[in-house]
Amino acid sequence: STSVEIIIGAVLFPRFWIDGLPPLTAAWHALFYAVSAFNNAGFVPNPTGIVEYAGDPWVAAPIAIGVFIGALGFPVYLNLIRAWKTPRLWTLHTKITIIMVMTLSVVSAGLLALFEWNNPESLGNENLGTKLITVFFGSVNQRSGGFAAISHEGMYEHTWLLEDVLMFIGGGSGGTAGGIRVTTLAVLLLAVAAEARGRRD
C-alpha cells in the first residue's frame, strides 16, 4: 500500500508544483491525495478539492487508480500479483470482485453521463474531453472514493440517488472501501437467480 501511495504522490507532485504551489505545499498535497485516494477516504487538503482540476488527466488518473486499487481489496490484488499471467489460478473471490467492480464502473459511468451530460449546472457547459474524464473519474469514485470533480449542488436528484445506491454497495471485501461490498451484492444476485430457478444452492 505504501508503494502505491508513493507512486501516486510522485506523479501528482509535479502537477501541483507547476500549478504554482510552493514545493513543500505541493509535496504535502500530493502525499495527502495519494493516501486519501488509496484509503478511499475522499478527504482533500484544499477548499475546492478536485473540482478545480476537472478534466485534468494528470490529476484524475492517478487518484482514480489509487481509489480503484484500494477498493479492490488486499486479497484480490495480492492474488493478482502472484498470478497475474495465469487467470486460472485466480480465486473465485478475485474473479467475482473484478467482474462486479468492472460492471458497476461501466454502469455508473453510463448513468452519470446519461443523467448529467447536458446539465448546465454540472457537465453541460464543459468540453467533450472534460466530460469524458469527469465521467470516468466519477465512475470510480461514486462507489467508495468520495472525490468529486463536479459540484453536487447542481446535480439532478436522480444522480444523487445513483450515488447513494453505489455508496451503499461500496468496494471489495478486505479493502479500504466501505459499503456492503461488491461480493455481497454478487451473492445476493446469485441467490435471487437460484431461487427463481428453483435451485437449493
mmCIF file of C-alpha atoms in Angstrom:
data_model
loop_
_atom_site.group_PDB
_atom_site.id
_atom_site.type_symbol
_atom_site.label_atom_id
_atom_site.label_comp_id
_atom_site.label_asym_id
_atom_site.label_seq_id
_atom_site.Cartn_x
_atom_site.Cartn_y
_atom_site.Cartn_z
ATOM 1 C CA SER A 1 0.000 0.000 0.000
ATOM 2 C CA THR A 2 2.818 2.398 0.840
ATOM 3 C CA SER A 3 4.486 1.858 -2.534
ATOM 4 C CA VAL A 4 1.224 2.621 -4.336
ATOM 5 C CA GLU A 5 0.787 5.817 -2.340
ATOM 6 C CA ILE A 6 4.378 6.898 -3.003
ATOM 7 C CA ILE A 7 3.984 6.354 -6.762
ATOM 8 C CA ILE A 8 0.701 8.288 -6.855
ATOM 9 C CA GLY A 9 2.217 11.108 -4.803
ATOM 10 C CA ALA A 10 5.271 11.249 -7.087
ATOM 11 C CA VAL A 11 3.016 11.575 -10.144
ATOM 12 C CA LEU A 12 0.863 14.299 -8.564
ATOM 13 C CA PHE A 13 3.693 16.389 -7.110
ATOM 14 C CA PRO A 14 4.936 17.969 -10.398
ATOM 15 C CA ARG A 15 1.372 18.880 -11.367
ATOM 16 C CA PHE A 16 0.713 20.757 -8.143
ATOM 17 C CA TRP A 17 4.131 22.403 -8.316
ATOM 18 C CA ILE A 18 3.528 23.549 -11.898
ATOM 19 C CA ASP A 19 0.171 24.890 -10.744
ATOM 20 C CA GLY A 20 2.034 27.424 -8.612
ATOM 21 C CA LEU A 21 2.122 25.828 -5.184
ATOM 22 C CA PRO A 22 5.374 26.098 -3.194
ATOM 23 C CA PRO A 23 7.393 22.846 -3.340
ATOM 24 C CA LEU A 24 6.610 21.786 0.245
ATOM 25 C CA THR A 25 2.912 22.564 -0.161
ATOM 26 C CA ALA A 26 2.820 20.731 -3.494
ATOM 27 C CA ALA A 27 4.506 17.712 -1.876
ATOM 28 C CA TRP A 28 2.039 17.809 1.031
ATOM 29 C CA HIS A 29 -0.980 17.978 -1.303
ATOM 30 C CA ALA A 30 0.417 15.169 -3.463
ATOM 31 C CA LEU A 31 1.005 12.917 -0.449
ATOM 32 C CA PHE A 32 -2.337 13.807 1.114
ATOM 33 C CA TYR A 33 -4.253 12.997 -2.092
ATOM 34 C CA ALA A 34 -2.290 9.768 -2.587
ATOM 35 C CA VAL A 35 -3.051 8.476 0.912
ATOM 36 C CA SER A 36 -6.654 9.673 0.776
ATOM 37 C CA ALA A 37 -7.181 8.034 -2.626
ATOM 38 C CA PHE A 38 -5.745 4.631 -1.755
ATOM 39 C CA ASN A 39 -7.669 4.566 1.515
ATOM 40 C CA ASN A 40 -10.897 5.628 -0.226
ATOM 41 C CA ALA A 41 -11.247 8.447 2.290
ATOM 42 C CA GLY A 42 -12.209 11.288 -0.045
ATOM 43 C CA PHE A 43 -10.531 13.921 2.139
ATOM 44 C CA VAL A 44 -8.909 16.885 0.374
ATOM 45 C CA PRO A 45 -6.305 19.380 1.636
ATOM 46 C CA ASN A 46 -7.674 22.369 -0.291
ATOM 47 C CA PRO A 47 -11.136 24.020 -0.124
ATOM 48 C CA THR A 48 -12.127 23.356 -3.752
ATOM 49 C CA GLY A 49 -10.874 19.770 -3.827
ATOM 50 C CA ILE A 50 -10.710 18.097 -7.237
ATOM 51 C CA VAL A 51 -13.273 20.433 -8.824
ATOM 52 C CA GLU A 52 -10.617 22.909 -9.938
ATOM 53 C CA TYR A 53 -8.817 20.057 -11.729
ATOM 54 C CA ALA A 54 -11.903 18.714 -13.508
ATOM 55 C CA GLY A 55 -10.859 17.403 -16.901
ATOM 56 C CA ASP A 56 -7.164 17.246 -15.973
ATOM 57 C CA PRO A 57 -5.984 13.645 -16.601
ATOM 58 C CA TRP A 58 -2.710 14.308 -14.748
ATOM 59 C CA VAL A 59 -4.722 14.638 -11.527
ATOM 60 C CA ALA A 60 -7.765 12.487 -12.288
ATOM 61 C CA ALA A 61 -5.963 9.348 -13.497
ATOM 62 C CA PRO A 62 -3.589 8.700 -10.555
ATOM 63 C CA ILE A 63 -6.268 9.476 -7.977
ATOM 64 C CA ALA A 64 -8.797 7.233 -9.746
ATOM 65 C CA ILE A 65 -6.217 4.435 -9.993
ATOM 66 C CA GLY A 66 -5.430 4.774 -6.286
ATOM 67 C CA VAL A 67 -9.126 4.582 -5.389
ATOM 68 C CA PHE A 68 -9.612 1.602 -7.710
ATOM 69 C CA ILE A 69 -6.692 -0.381 -6.282
ATOM 70 C CA GLY A 70 -7.656 0.359 -2.694
ATOM 71 C CA ALA A 71 -11.282 -0.590 -3.320
ATOM 72 C CA LEU A 72 -10.396 -3.963 -4.857
ATOM 73 C CA GLY A 73 -9.254 -5.300 -1.536
ATOM 74 C CA PHE A 74 -5.950 -6.700 -0.304
ATOM 75 C CA PRO A 75 -6.838 -10.373 -1.014
ATOM 76 C CA VAL A 76 -7.603 -9.531 -4.639
ATOM 77 C CA TYR A 77 -4.522 -7.607 -5.574
ATOM 78 C CA LEU A 78 -2.246 -9.981 -3.669
ATOM 79 C CA ASN A 79 -3.774 -12.803 -5.706
ATOM 80 C CA LEU A 80 -3.266 -10.776 -8.894
ATOM 81 C CA ILE A 81 0.366 -10.015 -8.031
ATOM 82 C CA ARG A 82 1.088 -13.712 -7.539
ATOM 83 C CA ALA A 83 -0.856 -14.981 -10.553
ATOM 84 C CA TRP A 84 -1.175 -12.018 -12.914
ATOM 85 C CA LYS A 85 -0.485 -14.043 -16.077
ATOM 86 C CA THR A 86 -2.482 -17.131 -15.089
ATOM 87 C CA PRO A 87 -6.170 -16.274 -14.586
ATOM 88 C CA ARG A 88 -6.949 -19.952 -13.931
ATOM 89 C CA LEU A 89 -5.139 -19.514 -10.608
ATOM 90 C CA TRP A 90 -7.306 -16.570 -9.590
ATOM 91 C CA THR A 91 -9.577 -17.332 -6.662
ATOM 92 C CA LEU A 92 -13.350 -17.228 -7.010
ATOM 93 C CA HIS A 93 -13.312 -14.178 -4.731
ATOM 94 C CA THR A 94 -10.917 -12.376 -7.092
ATOM 95 C CA LYS A 95 -12.971 -13.218 -10.173
ATOM 96 C CA ILE A 96 -16.265 -12.113 -8.628
ATOM 97 C CA THR A 97 -14.752 -8.887 -7.290
ATOM 98 C CA ILE A 98 -13.198 -7.925 -10.629
ATOM 99 C CA ILE A 99 -16.372 -8.721 -12.582
ATOM 100 C CA MET A 100 -18.557 -6.745 -10.177
ATOM 101 C CA VAL A 101 -16.199 -3.758 -9.937
ATOM 102 C CA MET A 102 -15.837 -3.502 -13.721
ATOM 103 C CA THR A 103 -19.573 -3.953 -14.293
ATOM 104 C CA LEU A 104 -20.529 -1.359 -11.703
ATOM 105 C CA SER A 105 -17.923 1.079 -13.061
ATOM 106 C CA VAL A 106 -19.332 0.797 -16.592
ATOM 107 C CA VAL A 107 -22.921 1.099 -15.354
ATOM 108 C CA SER A 108 -22.149 4.099 -13.136
ATOM 109 C CA ALA A 109 -20.218 5.842 -15.930
ATOM 110 C CA GLY A 110 -23.073 5.288 -18.366
ATOM 111 C CA LEU A 111 -25.751 6.505 -15.978
ATOM 112 C CA LEU A 112 -23.703 9.508 -14.838
ATOM 113 C CA ALA A 113 -23.213 10.522 -18.467
ATOM 114 C CA LEU A 114 -26.888 9.932 -19.249
ATOM 115 C CA PHE A 115 -28.068 11.984 -16.277
ATOM 116 C CA GLU A 116 -25.597 14.871 -16.271
ATOM 117 C CA TRP A 117 -24.195 15.201 -19.829
ATOM 118 C CA ASN A 118 -26.398 18.165 -20.741
ATOM 119 C CA ASN A 119 -26.979 19.573 -17.262
ATOM 120 C CA PRO A 120 -25.697 23.187 -17.387
ATOM 121 C CA GLU A 121 -25.102 23.108 -13.624
ATOM 122 C CA SER A 122 -22.640 20.199 -13.841
ATOM 123 C CA LEU A 123 -21.288 18.822 -17.141
ATOM 124 C CA GLY A 124 -23.420 20.639 -19.687
ATOM 125 C CA ASN A 125 -21.060 23.551 -20.339
ATOM 126 C CA GLU A 126 -17.832 21.509 -20.378
ATOM 127 C CA ASN A 127 -15.967 20.390 -23.488
ATOM 128 C CA LEU A 128 -16.005 16.769 -24.649
ATOM 129 C CA GLY A 129 -12.625 15.901 -23.119
ATOM 130 C CA THR A 130 -13.564 17.275 -19.709
ATOM 131 C CA LYS A 131 -16.897 15.464 -19.809
ATOM 132 C CA LEU A 132 -15.286 12.108 -20.602
ATOM 133 C CA ILE A 133 -12.580 12.457 -17.946
ATOM 134 C CA THR A 134 -15.101 13.604 -15.341
ATOM 135 C CA VAL A 135 -17.441 10.685 -16.114
ATOM 136 C CA PHE A 136 -14.534 8.226 -15.897
ATOM 137 C CA PHE A 137 -13.386 9.791 -12.632
ATOM 138 C CA GLY A 138 -16.912 9.721 -11.238
ATOM 139 C CA SER A 139 -17.480 6.077 -12.192
ATOM 140 C CA VAL A 140 -14.547 5.049 -9.997
ATOM 141 C CA ASN A 141 -15.301 7.404 -7.103
ATOM 142 C CA GLN A 142 -19.068 7.167 -6.787
ATOM 143 C CA ARG A 143 -18.970 3.799 -5.021
ATOM 144 C CA SER A 144 -16.281 4.446 -2.469
ATOM 145 C CA GLY A 145 -13.674 7.097 -3.266
ATOM 146 C CA GLY A 146 -15.631 10.134 -2.187
ATOM 147 C CA PHE A 147 -13.846 12.552 -4.537
ATOM 148 C CA ALA A 148 -15.974 14.691 -6.833
ATOM 149 C CA ALA A 149 -14.844 16.556 -9.935
ATOM 150 C CA ILE A 150 -18.154 18.379 -10.303
ATOM 151 C CA SER A 151 -20.249 20.236 -7.761
ATOM 152 C CA HIS A 152 -23.005 18.117 -6.236
ATOM 153 C CA GLU A 153 -25.189 21.168 -5.702
ATOM 154 C CA GLY A 154 -26.060 21.357 -9.384
ATOM 155 C CA MET A 155 -26.643 17.650 -9.938
ATOM 156 C CA TYR A 156 -30.087 16.235 -10.558
ATOM 157 C CA GLU A 157 -31.784 14.348 -7.745
ATOM 158 C CA HIS A 158 -31.694 11.050 -9.656
ATOM 159 C CA THR A 159 -27.901 11.390 -9.819
ATOM 160 C CA TRP A 160 -27.849 11.744 -6.040
ATOM 161 C CA LEU A 161 -29.939 8.561 -5.813
ATOM 162 C CA LEU A 162 -27.485 6.778 -8.121
ATOM 163 C CA GLU A 163 -24.599 7.794 -5.872
ATOM 164 C CA ASP A 164 -26.490 6.704 -2.754
ATOM 165 C CA VAL A 165 -27.020 3.242 -4.235
ATOM 166 C CA LEU A 166 -23.406 2.932 -5.369
ATOM 167 C CA MET A 167 -22.068 4.103 -1.985
ATOM 168 C CA PHE A 168 -24.305 1.555 -0.287
ATOM 169 C CA ILE A 169 -22.696 -1.180 -2.424
ATOM 170 C CA GLY A 170 -19.126 0.055 -1.895
ATOM 171 C CA GLY A 171 -15.988 -1.813 -2.920
ATOM 172 C CA GLY A 172 -14.295 -5.177 -2.495
ATOM 173 C CA SER A 173 -14.021 -7.180 0.703
ATOM 174 C CA GLY A 174 -10.827 -6.698 2.665
ATOM 175 C CA GLY A 175 -10.163 -3.342 1.036
ATOM 176 C CA THR A 176 -10.283 0.276 2.112
ATOM 177 C CA ALA A 177 -13.746 0.969 0.674
ATOM 178 C CA GLY A 178 -16.988 0.959 2.619
ATOM 179 C CA GLY A 179 -20.445 -0.357 1.776
ATOM 180 C CA ILE A 180 -21.907 -3.852 1.898
ATOM 181 C CA ARG A 181 -19.153 -4.932 -0.584
ATOM 182 C CA VAL A 182 -19.472 -5.968 -4.219
ATOM 183 C CA THR A 183 -19.108 -9.643 -3.316
ATOM 184 C CA THR A 184 -22.123 -9.404 -1.016
ATOM 185 C CA LEU A 185 -24.134 -7.895 -3.863
ATOM 186 C CA ALA A 186 -22.970 -10.690 -6.182
ATOM 187 C CA VAL A 187 -24.026 -13.380 -3.692
ATOM 188 C CA LEU A 188 -27.421 -11.712 -3.232
ATOM 189 C CA LEU A 189 -27.979 -11.549 -7.004
ATOM 190 C CA LEU A 190 -26.895 -15.168 -7.443
ATOM 191 C CA ALA A 191 -29.180 -16.238 -4.594
ATOM 192 C CA VAL A 192 -32.128 -14.479 -6.242
ATOM 193 C CA ALA A 193 -31.318 -16.152 -9.577
ATOM 194 C CA ALA A 194 -31.028 -19.568 -7.919
ATOM 195 C CA GLU A 195 -34.320 -19.095 -6.057
ATOM 196 C CA ALA A 196 -36.066 -18.069 -9.282
ATOM 197 C CA ARG A 197 -34.814 -21.249 -10.959
ATOM 198 C CA GLY A 198 -35.885 -23.437 -8.061
ATOM 199 C CA ARG A 199 -32.333 -24.389 -7.067
ATOM 200 C CA ARG A 200 -31.339 -25.062 -3.480
ATOM 201 C CA ASP A 201 -27.785 -23.701 -3.925
#
